């Protein structure tokens, strides 16, 4: 590992970075969609299957006990990562599933006229579950606007969060603008009205530490695969009292306490939510990803990513017809930057970049309401991670210039 | 190297159709219409047709999208205008076969007119949706008309 202050060099941990795409060295800049996985994570999953595989919470034999211990150890690792306790960590499939579970469980708790407050910058998976909840209960959705620079407007939040508000939910970091919501202030506004807060942490977890206690977060949802862990594992954090107050959403093995022919009682949290055989290897892989992040250390991760974002801005700014959405200050962007090049369609540009080995996203990024709000049809999006380097964004800028010339000629 | 490959996809004809699309606009009295959307990129195409005595007497489109989806819609309108429903359906089938990499006869190829050049998309699987959006839309209209 490179010990120079500003950047980290972890590229050797990611075998895929040495591969090619379209006969060009792969430049992977779609990390907001999913990050690549380091060898440490892949090996942890392999080691589990090779040495400890058994079903959890069932067998009386030693192997099953080992599997259970590893699975529960993973829960503890996740809990420590966000300063929660293990019983407050429920393993799900993804951010999407975590958000759906909360929304579903509030069907019995909301009524006509209640309000759910979100922002216009949400990912579809933090909009549609609330739309469904609103339709089923007669509650109303209210959207907080963004200010000129793309920041969630606290002035508007003060207007929208009222005595009618029961739930306030928002992405900690936007997957389109890459900007951080004023989380402390929003949570304070919500709690002042006795509303619960649901934080979509999908785009935050890989970029900076999160302390659910200090922020006083009620619910937090995130995905393993966006933080160097495997796909198919997600987390729903909830404050103990709130989780205890929630009914299970799925029923079956593992989650029950006692079953008769006609009735059943539930286990305590978190197990009452985990019906059936869980994604054991996924949980272990996620814990390995957390250990990996810890080993590098937040300070290094943050300074590497900031330096990279500065380099990204600097390079993109050399292209006259390129528009960056949201804040024009690199420090405001957490791993994500959306832009358009002249009036060229993002898909055409993305195909050109693809041919140069560059993977970036083009489209609406599962955020159609935000696209409407920004008055754009689609954007290009670069999203960076700890293994990206400034030479890569330099190449992106170079190819973008060539593509502009190609399509304009 | 990269640009060379790009030229295979964005042939001059394709760029011309995208920059100056044929049959763009709306019909006064369409007999059928359809709105198509590619949810990943947000492209939208609205296709309107005038069908009289089982013949496509007029066809126009509006919408916004990438070079490929616009060019392909423009080419489609040129190719099928004046054709009988049955013939147009065959042409669409041939087009879809060709751009998924299958070989079609010389005669069928000629019938595709400019759209034949879009066969280069077969090498760009991520863009096939863009190139087929309008064609799938017309296929749907014709299926309903044929009923
Ligand atoms: C802000 C945000 N929320 C939620 C999600 C959904 O995550 P997943 O697909 O892992 O459930 C994403 C993923 O793109 C996201 O960026």
Coordinates of C-alpha atoms and ligand atoms in Angstrom, one line a residue:
Chain A
X1 CA 0.0 0.0 0.0
X2 CA 1.2 3.4 -0.9
X3 CA 1.8 5.5 2.2
X4 CA 1.9 8.9 0.6
X5 CA -0.5 11.2 2.3
X6 CA -2.9 12.1 -0.4
X7 CA -3.7 9.0 -2.2
X8 CA -4.0 5.2 -1.6
X9 CA -2.9 2.5 -4.0
X10 CA -5.1 -0.5 -3.6
X11 CA -5.4 -1.4 -7.3
X12 CA -3.6 -4.7 -6.8
X13 CA -6.5 -5.9 -4.6
X14 CA -9.0 -5.7 -7.5
X15 CA -8.2 -8.3 -10.1
X16 CA -10.8 -6.9 -12.5
X17 CA -8.9 -3.6 -12.8
X18 CA -6.2 -5.4 -14.8
X19 CA -8.7 -6.6 -17.4
X20 CA -9.7 -5.0 -20.7
X21 CA -12.9 -3.8 -22.1
X22 CA -13.1 -3.4 -25.9
X23 CA -9.4 -4.2 -26.1
X24 CA -8.6 -1.2 -23.9
X25 CA -7.5 -1.2 -20.2
X26 CA -10.7 -1.1 -18.2
X27 CA -11.4 2.3 -16.6
X28 CA -14.3 1.6 -14.2
X29 CA -16.1 4.8 -13.2
X30 CA -19.6 3.4 -12.4
X31 CA -19.0 2.9 -8.8
X32 CA -22.3 4.4 -7.7
X33 CA -24.0 1.5 -9.5
X34 CA -21.8 -1.0 -7.9
X35 CA -18.2 -1.1 -6.7
X36 CA -15.7 -3.8 -7.7
X37 CA -14.8 -6.3 -5.0
X38 CA -11.3 -6.7 -3.5
X39 CA -9.6 -10.0 -3.2
X40 CA -10.1 -9.8 0.6
X41 CA -13.9 -10.0 0.2
X42 CA -13.8 -12.7 -2.5
X43 CA -11.5 -14.8 -0.3
X44 CA -13.7 -14.4 2.8
X45 CA -16.7 -15.7 0.9
X46 CA -14.6 -18.5 -0.6
X47 CA -13.2 -19.4 2.8
X48 CA -16.6 -19.5 4.3
X49 CA -17.9 -21.9 1.7
X50 CA -14.7 -24.0 1.8
X51 CA -14.4 -24.3 5.6
X52 CA -17.5 -23.3 7.5
X53 CA -20.6 -23.7 5.3
X54 CA -23.7 -25.0 7.2
X55 CA -27.1 -23.6 7.9
X56 CA -27.3 -21.0 10.7
X57 CA -29.3 -21.2 13.9
X58 CA -30.2 -24.8 13.4
X59 CA -27.7 -27.5 13.7
X60 CA -26.4 -28.9 17.0
X61 CA -23.1 -29.9 15.4
X62 CA -19.9 -27.8 15.5
X63 CA -19.8 -26.8 11.9
X64 CA -23.3 -25.3 12.1
X65 CA -22.2 -23.5 15.2
X66 CA -19.2 -22.1 13.4
X67 CA -21.4 -20.8 10.6
X68 CA -23.8 -19.2 13.0
X69 CA -20.9 -17.6 14.8
X70 CA -19.5 -16.2 11.6
X71 CA -22.9 -14.9 10.5
X72 CA -23.5 -13.2 13.9
X73 CA -20.0 -11.9 14.0
X74 CA -20.7 -10.2 10.6
X75 CA -23.7 -8.6 12.2
X76 CA -21.5 -7.3 15.0
X77 CA -19.0 -5.9 12.5
X78 CA -21.8 -4.1 10.7
X79 CA -23.2 -2.7 14.0
X80 CA -19.8 -1.4 15.1
X81 CA -19.3 0.2 11.6
X82 CA -22.3 2.5 12.2
X83 CA -22.1 2.7 16.0
X84 CA -25.2 0.6 16.5
X85 CA -25.8 -2.6 18.5
X86 CA -26.0 -6.0 16.8
X87 CA -29.7 -6.5 17.6
X88 CA -30.5 -3.3 15.6
X89 CA -29.0 -4.8 12.4
X90 CA -31.3 -6.7 10.1
X91 CA -29.8 -8.4 7.1
X92 CA -31.8 -7.8 3.9
X93 CA -31.2 -8.2 0.2
X94 CA -30.4 -4.5 -0.5
X95 CA -31.2 -0.9 0.1
X96 CA -34.3 -1.3 -1.9
X97 CA -35.6 -4.2 0.2
X98 CA -34.8 -2.4 3.4
X99 CA -36.7 0.7 2.3
X100 CA -39.6 -1.5 1.2
X101 CA -39.8 -3.2 4.5
X102 CA -40.0 0.0 6.5
X103 CA -42.6 1.5 4.1
X104 CA -44.6 -1.8 4.3
X105 CA -44.5 -1.9 8.1
X106 CA -45.9 1.6 8.4
X107 CA -49.1 0.6 6.5
X108 CA -50.7 -0.1 9.9
X109 CA -49.4 3.1 11.5
X110 CA -50.4 5.8 9.1
X111 CA -53.8 7.2 8.3
X112 CA -55.5 9.6 5.9
X113 CA -54.0 13.1 6.0
X114 CA -50.6 12.0 7.5
X115 CA -47.7 13.3 5.5
X116 CA -44.5 11.6 4.3
X117 CA -41.7 14.1 3.4
X118 CA -38.9 13.3 1.0
X119 CA -36.7 15.3 -1.4
X120 CA -36.9 15.8 -5.1
X121 CA -33.5 14.1 -5.4
X122 CA -34.5 10.6 -4.4
X123 CA -33.7 7.4 -6.2
X124 CA -36.8 5.5 -7.4
X125 CA -36.3 3.0 -4.6
X126 CA -36.8 5.7 -2.1
X127 CA -39.9 7.1 -3.8
X128 CA -42.0 4.2 -5.1
X129 CA -42.3 2.4 -1.7
X130 CA -43.6 5.6 -0.1
X131 CA -46.0 6.2 -3.0
X132 CA -47.4 2.7 -2.3
X133 CA -47.6 3.5 1.4
X134 CA -49.4 6.7 0.6
X135 CA -51.9 5.0 -1.7
X136 CA -52.7 2.3 0.9
X137 CA -53.1 4.6 3.8
X138 CA -54.4 7.9 2.3
X139 CA -51.2 9.7 3.4
X140 CA -49.7 12.4 1.2
X141 CA -46.2 12.7 -0.2
X142 CA -44.4 16.1 0.1
X143 CA -41.2 16.9 -1.7
X144 CA -38.5 19.2 -0.3
X145 CA -36.9 21.3 -3.1
X146 CA -33.2 21.8 -3.9
X147 CA -31.6 25.2 -3.8
X148 CA -29.7 26.8 -6.7
X149 CA -26.6 24.8 -6.0
X150 CA -28.4 21.5 -5.8
X151 CA -28.4 21.3 -2.0
X152 CA -31.5 20.2 -0.2
X153 CA -33.2 23.4 0.9
X154 CA -33.6 23.7 4.6
X155 CA -35.9 26.7 4.2
X156 CA -38.2 24.5 2.2
X157 CA -37.7 21.6 4.6
X158 CA -39.0 23.9 7.4
X159 CA -42.1 24.5 5.3
X160 CA -42.7 20.9 4.4
X161 CA -42.1 19.3 7.8
X162 CA -45.1 20.0 9.9
X163 CA -47.3 18.5 12.6
X164 CA -48.8 16.3 9.9
X165 CA -45.5 14.8 9.0
X166 CA -45.0 11.2 10.2
X167 CA -42.0 10.1 8.2
X168 CA -39.0 12.1 6.8
X169 CA -36.9 10.2 4.4
X170 CA -34.0 11.2 2.1
X171 CA -30.8 10.0 0.5
X172 CA -27.7 10.9 2.6
X173 CA -25.8 11.3 -0.6
X174 CA -27.6 11.8 -4.0
X175 CA -26.7 9.2 -6.6
X176 CA -27.1 11.8 -9.3
X177 CA -25.6 15.0 -7.8
X178 CA -23.3 13.3 -5.4
X179 CA -24.2 15.9 -2.8
X180 CA -24.7 15.3 0.9
X181 CA -28.0 16.2 2.5
X182 CA -27.9 18.4 5.7
X183 CA -28.7 15.3 7.7
X184 CA -28.4 16.7 11.2
X185 CA -30.7 19.6 10.5
X186 CA -33.3 17.5 8.7
X187 CA -33.4 14.9 11.5
X188 CA -33.8 17.7 14.1
X189 CA -36.7 19.2 12.1
X190 CA -38.3 15.8 11.8
X191 CA -37.9 14.9 15.5
X192 CA -39.2 18.3 16.6
X193 CA -42.5 17.1 14.9
X194 CA -42.2 13.6 16.3
X195 CA -41.7 12.2 12.8
X196 CA -39.4 9.2 12.2
X197 CA -36.4 9.5 9.9
X198 CA -35.5 7.0 7.2
X199 CA -32.1 7.5 5.7
X200 CA -31.1 6.0 2.3
X201 CA -27.4 5.4 2.9
X202 CA -26.7 3.6 -0.4
X203 CA -24.3 6.2 -1.7
X204 CA -22.8 7.3 1.6
X205 CA -21.4 4.2 3.2
X206 CA -18.3 3.8 1.0
X207 CA -17.2 7.4 1.4
X208 CA -17.3 8.5 5.0
X209 CA -18.1 7.2 8.5
X210 CA -21.7 7.3 9.7
X211 CA -22.6 7.3 13.4
X212 CA -26.3 6.5 13.8
X213 CA -26.2 7.4 17.5
X214 CA -24.7 10.8 17.0
X215 CA -26.9 11.6 14.1
X216 CA -30.0 10.2 15.9
X217 CA -31.0 8.2 12.8
X218 CA -34.2 6.1 13.3
X219 CA -33.8 3.9 10.3
X220 CA -30.9 3.5 7.9
X221 CA -30.8 1.4 4.7
X222 CA -27.8 0.4 2.6
X223 CA -26.4 -2.2 0.2
X224 CA -23.2 -4.2 0.5
X225 CA -22.5 -4.1 -3.2
X226 CA -22.0 -0.3 -3.2
X227 CA -19.3 -0.5 -0.5
X228 CA -17.0 -3.2 -1.9
X229 CA -19.1 -6.1 -0.6
X230 CA -21.1 -8.7 -2.6
X231 CA -24.5 -8.2 -4.2
X232 CA -27.5 -9.7 -2.6
X233 CA -26.8 -8.4 0.9
X234 CA -28.2 -5.3 2.4
X235 CA -28.8 -3.8 5.8
X236 CA -31.7 -2.3 7.6
X237 CA -30.7 -0.5 10.8
X238 CA -33.5 0.5 13.1
X239 CA -33.5 1.9 16.7
X240 CA -34.3 -1.0 19.0
X241 CA -37.6 0.4 20.3
X242 CA -38.8 1.0 16.7
X243 CA -37.8 -2.4 15.5
X244 CA -39.5 -4.0 18.5
X245 CA -42.6 -2.1 17.6
X246 CA -42.5 -3.4 14.0
X247 CA -44.3 -6.6 12.9
X248 CA -42.3 -9.1 10.9
X249 CA -42.9 -8.9 7.1
X250 CA -42.0 -12.4 6.2
X251 CA -42.8 -15.6 8.0
X252 CA -41.2 -19.0 8.1
X253 CA -38.2 -20.7 9.7
X254 CA -35.6 -19.0 11.8
X255 CA -37.9 -16.1 12.7
X256 CA -40.3 -18.1 15.0
X257 CA -40.1 -18.7 18.7
X258 CA -42.8 -21.3 19.1
X259 CA -45.2 -22.8 16.6
X260 CA -48.4 -24.7 17.1
X261 CA -50.9 -25.8 14.4
X262 CA -52.7 -22.4 14.5
X263 CA -50.4 -19.9 16.1
X264 CA -46.8 -18.8 16.3
X265 CA -44.8 -16.4 18.3
X266 CA -41.8 -14.5 17.1
X267 CA -38.1 -14.5 18.0
X268 CA -36.6 -11.3 19.4
X269 CA -35.1 -8.7 17.1
X270 CA -33.2 -8.9 14.8
X271 CA -34.1 -12.5 14.1
X272 CA -37.9 -12.0 13.9
X273 CA -37.3 -10.2 10.6
X274 CA -35.0 -12.8 9.1
X275 CA -37.3 -15.5 7.9
X276 CA -35.8 -18.5 6.2
X277 CA -32.1 -19.2 5.4
X278 CA -30.4 -15.9 5.1
X279 CA -27.6 -14.8 2.8
X280 CA -24.9 -16.1 5.1
X281 CA -22.0 -15.7 2.6
X282 CA -23.2 -12.3 1.7
X283 CA -23.2 -11.1 5.3
X284 CA -19.7 -12.5 5.8
X285 CA -18.6 -10.8 2.5
X286 CA -20.0 -7.5 3.7
X287 CA -18.2 -7.8 7.0
X288 CA -15.0 -8.5 5.1
X289 CA -15.6 -5.3 3.0
X290 CA -16.0 -3.3 6.2
X291 CA -12.8 -4.7 7.6
X292 CA -11.1 -3.8 4.3
X293 CA -12.3 -0.2 4.6
X294 CA -11.2 0.0 8.2
X295 CA -7.8 -1.3 7.3
X296 CA -7.3 1.4 4.8
X297 CA -8.8 4.0 7.2
X298 CA -11.3 6.8 6.6
X299 CA -8.7 9.5 6.6
X300 CA -6.9 8.0 3.7
X301 CA -10.1 7.1 1.8
X302 CA -11.5 10.6 2.2
X303 CA -8.3 12.4 1.2
X304 CA -7.9 10.1 -1.8
X305 CA -11.4 10.6 -3.0
X306 CA -11.3 14.4 -2.5
X307 CA -8.1 14.7 -4.5
X308 CA -9.6 12.5 -7.2
X309 CA -12.8 14.7 -7.3
X310 CA -10.6 17.8 -7.6
X311 CA -8.8 16.2 -10.5
X312 CA -12.1 15.2 -12.1
X313 CA -13.4 18.8 -11.9
X314 CA -10.1 20.2 -13.2
X315 CA -10.1 17.9 -16.2
X316 CA -13.8 18.3 -17.0
X317 CA -13.5 22.0 -16.7
X318 CA -11.1 22.1 -19.6
X319 CA -14.0 21.2 -21.9
X320 CA -15.9 24.4 -22.7
X321 CA -19.3 22.9 -23.6
X322 CA -19.5 20.6 -20.6
X323 CA -22.1 21.4 -17.9
X324 CA -21.7 19.9 -14.4
X325 CA -25.0 19.6 -12.5
X326 CA -25.3 20.6 -8.8
X327 CA -22.5 22.2 -6.9
X328 CA -19.5 23.6 -8.8
X329 CA -17.3 22.9 -5.8
X330 CA -15.5 19.6 -5.9
X331 CA -15.6 19.2 -2.1
X332 CA -19.4 19.1 -2.2
X333 CA -19.3 15.9 -4.3
X334 CA -19.0 12.5 -2.7
X335 CA -17.8 10.2 -5.4
X336 CA -20.4 11.3 -7.9
X337 CA -20.5 13.9 -10.6
X338 CA -23.2 14.3 -13.3
X339 CA -22.8 16.3 -16.5
X340 CA -23.7 16.8 -20.1
X341 CA -21.6 17.6 -23.1
X342 CA -23.0 20.3 -25.4
X343 CA -26.3 19.0 -26.7
X344 CA -25.0 15.5 -27.4
X345 CA -27.0 12.6 -26.1
X346 CA -25.5 10.9 -23.1
X347 CA -25.9 7.5 -24.7
X348 CA -23.9 8.4 -27.8
X349 CA -21.1 9.7 -25.6
X350 CA -21.2 6.6 -23.3
X351 CA -20.9 4.3 -26.4
X352 CA -17.8 6.3 -27.5
X353 CA -16.3 6.0 -24.0
X354 CA -17.1 2.3 -23.9
X355 CA -15.0 1.8 -27.0
X356 CA -12.2 3.5 -25.2
X357 CA -12.5 1.1 -22.2
X358 CA -14.3 3.6 -20.0
X359 CA -17.3 2.5 -18.0
X360 CA -19.6 5.4 -17.0
X361 CA -23.3 5.6 -16.7
X362 CA -25.6 7.4 -19.1
X363 CA -29.3 7.9 -18.5
X364 CA -31.7 8.9 -15.8
X365 CA -30.0 7.0 -13.0
X366 CA -33.3 5.8 -11.5
X367 CA -34.2 9.4 -10.6
X368 CA -36.8 10.6 -13.1
X369 CA -38.3 13.2 -10.8
X370 CA -34.9 14.7 -10.3
X371 CA -34.2 14.8 -14.1
X372 CA -37.5 16.6 -14.5
X373 CA -36.5 19.0 -11.7
X374 CA -33.2 19.7 -13.4
X375 CA -34.9 20.0 -16.8
X376 CA -32.7 17.5 -18.4
X377 CA -33.6 14.3 -20.2
X378 CA -30.6 12.3 -19.1
X379 CA -27.0 12.9 -17.9
X380 CA -23.6 11.3 -18.0
X381 CA -22.3 10.2 -14.6
X382 CA -18.8 9.6 -13.4
X383 CA -18.7 7.9 -10.0
X384 CA -15.3 7.3 -8.4
X385 CA -13.9 5.0 -5.7
X386 CA -10.7 4.3 -3.8
X387 CA -9.1 2.5 -6.7
X388 CA -9.6 5.2 -9.3
X389 CA -6.7 7.5 -10.2
X390 CA -6.3 10.9 -11.7
X391 CA -4.8 9.5 -14.9
X392 CA -8.1 7.8 -15.5
X393 CA -10.2 11.0 -15.3
X394 CA -7.6 12.7 -17.5
X395 CA -8.2 10.1 -20.1
X396 CA -12.0 10.5 -19.8
X397 CA -11.6 14.2 -20.5
X398 CA -9.4 13.6 -23.5
X399 CA -11.8 11.1 -25.1
X400 CA -14.8 13.5 -24.3
X401 CA -13.0 16.1 -26.4
X402 CA -12.5 13.7 -29.3
X403 CA -16.1 12.6 -29.1
X404 CA -17.4 16.1 -29.2
X405 CA -15.3 16.8 -32.3
X406 CA -16.5 13.6 -33.9
X407 CA -20.2 14.2 -33.3
X408 CA -20.0 17.9 -34.2
X409 CA -18.1 17.4 -37.5
Chain B
X1 CA -8.7 3.3 -33.1
X2 CA -11.7 4.2 -31.0
X3 CA -13.0 6.7 -33.5
X4 CA -12.7 4.2 -36.3
X5 CA -15.0 1.8 -34.5
X6 CA -17.3 4.7 -33.8
X7 CA -17.5 5.4 -37.4
X8 CA -18.8 1.9 -38.1
X9 CA -21.7 2.6 -35.8
X10 CA -22.3 6.2 -36.7
X11 CA -22.1 6.0 -40.4
X12 CA -22.6 9.1 -42.4
X13 CA -26.2 8.1 -43.3
X14 CA -27.0 7.6 -39.6
X15 CA -25.7 11.0 -38.6
X16 CA -27.6 12.6 -41.5
X17 CA -30.9 11.0 -40.5
X18 CA -30.3 12.1 -36.9
X19 CA -29.5 15.6 -37.8
X20 CA -32.3 16.0 -40.4
X21 CA -34.9 13.4 -39.5
X22 CA -37.4 12.5 -42.2
X23 CA -41.1 12.5 -41.4
X24 CA -40.7 14.3 -38.1
X25 CA -43.9 15.9 -36.8
X26 CA -47.5 15.0 -36.3
X27 CA -50.3 13.8 -38.5
X28 CA -53.5 15.7 -38.5
X29 CA -55.7 12.6 -38.3
X30 CA -53.7 9.5 -37.4
X31 CA -55.6 6.3 -37.4
X32 CA -53.2 4.9 -34.8
X33 CA -50.4 6.1 -32.5
X34 CA -48.1 4.9 -29.9
X35 CA -45.8 6.4 -27.3
X36 CA -42.5 4.5 -26.6
X37 CA -40.1 4.9 -23.9
X38 CA -36.7 3.5 -23.1
X39 CA -36.7 3.8 -19.3
X40 CA -32.9 3.5 -18.8
X41 CA -32.1 6.5 -20.9
X42 CA -35.3 8.4 -21.0
X43 CA -35.7 8.4 -24.8
X44 CA -39.2 8.9 -25.9
X45 CA -40.7 8.4 -29.4
X46 CA -44.2 9.0 -30.4
X47 CA -45.2 7.3 -33.6
X48 CA -48.3 8.2 -35.6
X49 CA -49.6 6.4 -38.6
X50 CA -52.4 6.8 -41.2
X51 CA -53.6 3.4 -42.4
X52 CA -56.1 3.3 -45.3
X53 CA -57.2 0.1 -46.9
X54 CA -54.5 -1.8 -45.1
X55 CA -51.8 0.4 -46.5
X56 CA -49.6 2.8 -44.4
X57 CA -50.3 5.9 -46.4
X58 CA -48.5 8.2 -43.9
X59 CA -46.3 8.0 -40.9
X60 CA -44.6 10.6 -38.7
X61 CA -42.8 10.6 -35.4
X62 CA -41.8 13.1 -32.7
X63 CA -39.7 12.7 -29.5
X64 CA -36.2 13.0 -28.3
X65 CA -33.4 10.6 -27.9
X66 CA -30.0 9.6 -28.9
X67 CA -28.6 9.6 -32.4
X68 CA -29.4 6.0 -33.0
X69 CA -33.0 6.1 -31.8
X70 CA -33.7 9.2 -33.8
X71 CA -32.0 8.0 -37.0
X72 CA -33.7 4.6 -36.7
X73 CA -37.1 6.2 -36.3
X74 CA -36.4 8.4 -39.3
X75 CA -35.3 5.5 -41.4
X76 CA -38.3 3.4 -40.4
X77 CA -40.7 6.0 -41.6
X78 CA -39.0 6.2 -45.0
X79 CA -38.9 2.4 -45.3
X80 CA -42.5 1.6 -44.5
X81 CA -44.4 4.5 -46.0
X82 CA -46.7 3.2 -48.7
X83 CA -46.4 -0.4 -47.7
X84 CA -49.2 -2.8 -47.1
X85 CA -49.5 -3.9 -43.4
X86 CA -48.4 -7.4 -44.2
X87 CA -45.3 -6.2 -46.2
X88 CA -44.4 -3.8 -43.5
X89 CA -44.6 -6.5 -40.9
X90 CA -42.2 -8.6 -42.9
X91 CA -39.9 -5.7 -43.3
X92 CA -39.8 -5.2 -39.5
X93 CA -39.1 -8.8 -38.9
X94 CA -36.2 -8.7 -41.4
X95 CA -34.9 -5.6 -39.8
X96 CA -34.9 -7.1 -36.3
X97 CA -33.3 -10.2 -37.6
X98 CA -30.6 -8.3 -39.4
X99 CA -29.6 -6.1 -36.5
X100 CA -29.4 -9.1 -34.2
X101 CA -26.7 -10.4 -36.5
X102 CA -28.7 -12.8 -38.8
X103 CA -28.2 -12.9 -42.5
X104 CA -31.1 -11.9 -44.7
X105 CA -31.6 -12.1 -48.5
X106 CA -30.4 -9.4 -50.9
X107 CA -34.0 -8.6 -51.8
X108 CA -35.0 -8.2 -48.2
X109 CA -32.0 -6.1 -47.5
X110 CA -32.9 -3.7 -50.3
X111 CA -36.4 -3.3 -49.0
X112 CA -34.9 -2.0 -45.7
X113 CA -33.5 1.0 -47.6
X114 CA -31.3 3.2 -45.4
X115 CA -32.1 1.2 -42.4
X116 CA -29.9 -1.6 -43.7
X117 CA -26.9 0.3 -42.5
X118 CA -28.0 -0.1 -38.9
X119 CA -26.9 -3.7 -39.1
X120 CA -23.6 -2.5 -37.6
X121 CA -25.5 -2.3 -34.3
X122 CA -25.2 -6.0 -34.1
X123 CA -21.6 -5.3 -32.8
X124 CA -22.9 -2.9 -30.2
X125 CA -25.4 -5.0 -28.2
X126 CA -25.8 -2.2 -25.6
X127 CA -27.5 0.0 -28.3
X128 CA -29.9 -2.5 -29.9
X129 CA -32.7 -1.2 -27.8
X130 CA -32.1 2.3 -29.2
X131 CA -32.2 1.1 -32.7
X132 CA -35.3 -1.0 -32.4
X133 CA -37.5 1.2 -30.2
X134 CA -39.6 2.7 -33.1
X135 CA -39.7 -0.6 -35.0
X136 CA -41.2 -2.4 -32.1
X137 CA -43.7 0.4 -31.7
X138 CA -44.8 0.1 -35.3
X139 CA -45.0 -3.7 -35.0
X140 CA -47.4 -3.2 -32.1
X141 CA -49.6 -0.8 -34.0
X142 CA -49.7 -3.1 -37.0
X143 CA -50.6 -6.1 -34.9
X144 CA -53.6 -4.3 -33.5
X145 CA -54.6 -3.0 -37.0
X146 CA -54.3 -6.5 -38.5
X147 CA -56.8 -7.9 -36.0
Ligands
LIG1 C1 -29.4 6.6 -3.6 C2 -29.7 5.2 -3.9 N1 -30.7 4.6 -3.2 C3 -31.0 3.3 -3.4 C4 -30.4 2.6 -4.3 C5 -30.8 1.2 -4.5 O1 -29.9 0.3 -4.2 P1 -30.0 -1.3 -4.5 O2 -30.3 -1.4 -5.9 O3 -28.7 -1.9 -4.0 O4 -31.2 -1.7 -3.7 C6 -29.4 3.1 -5.1 C7 -28.7 2.3 -6.1 O5 -28.5 2.7 -7.2 C8 -29.0 4.5 -4.8 O6 -28.0 5.1 -5.5

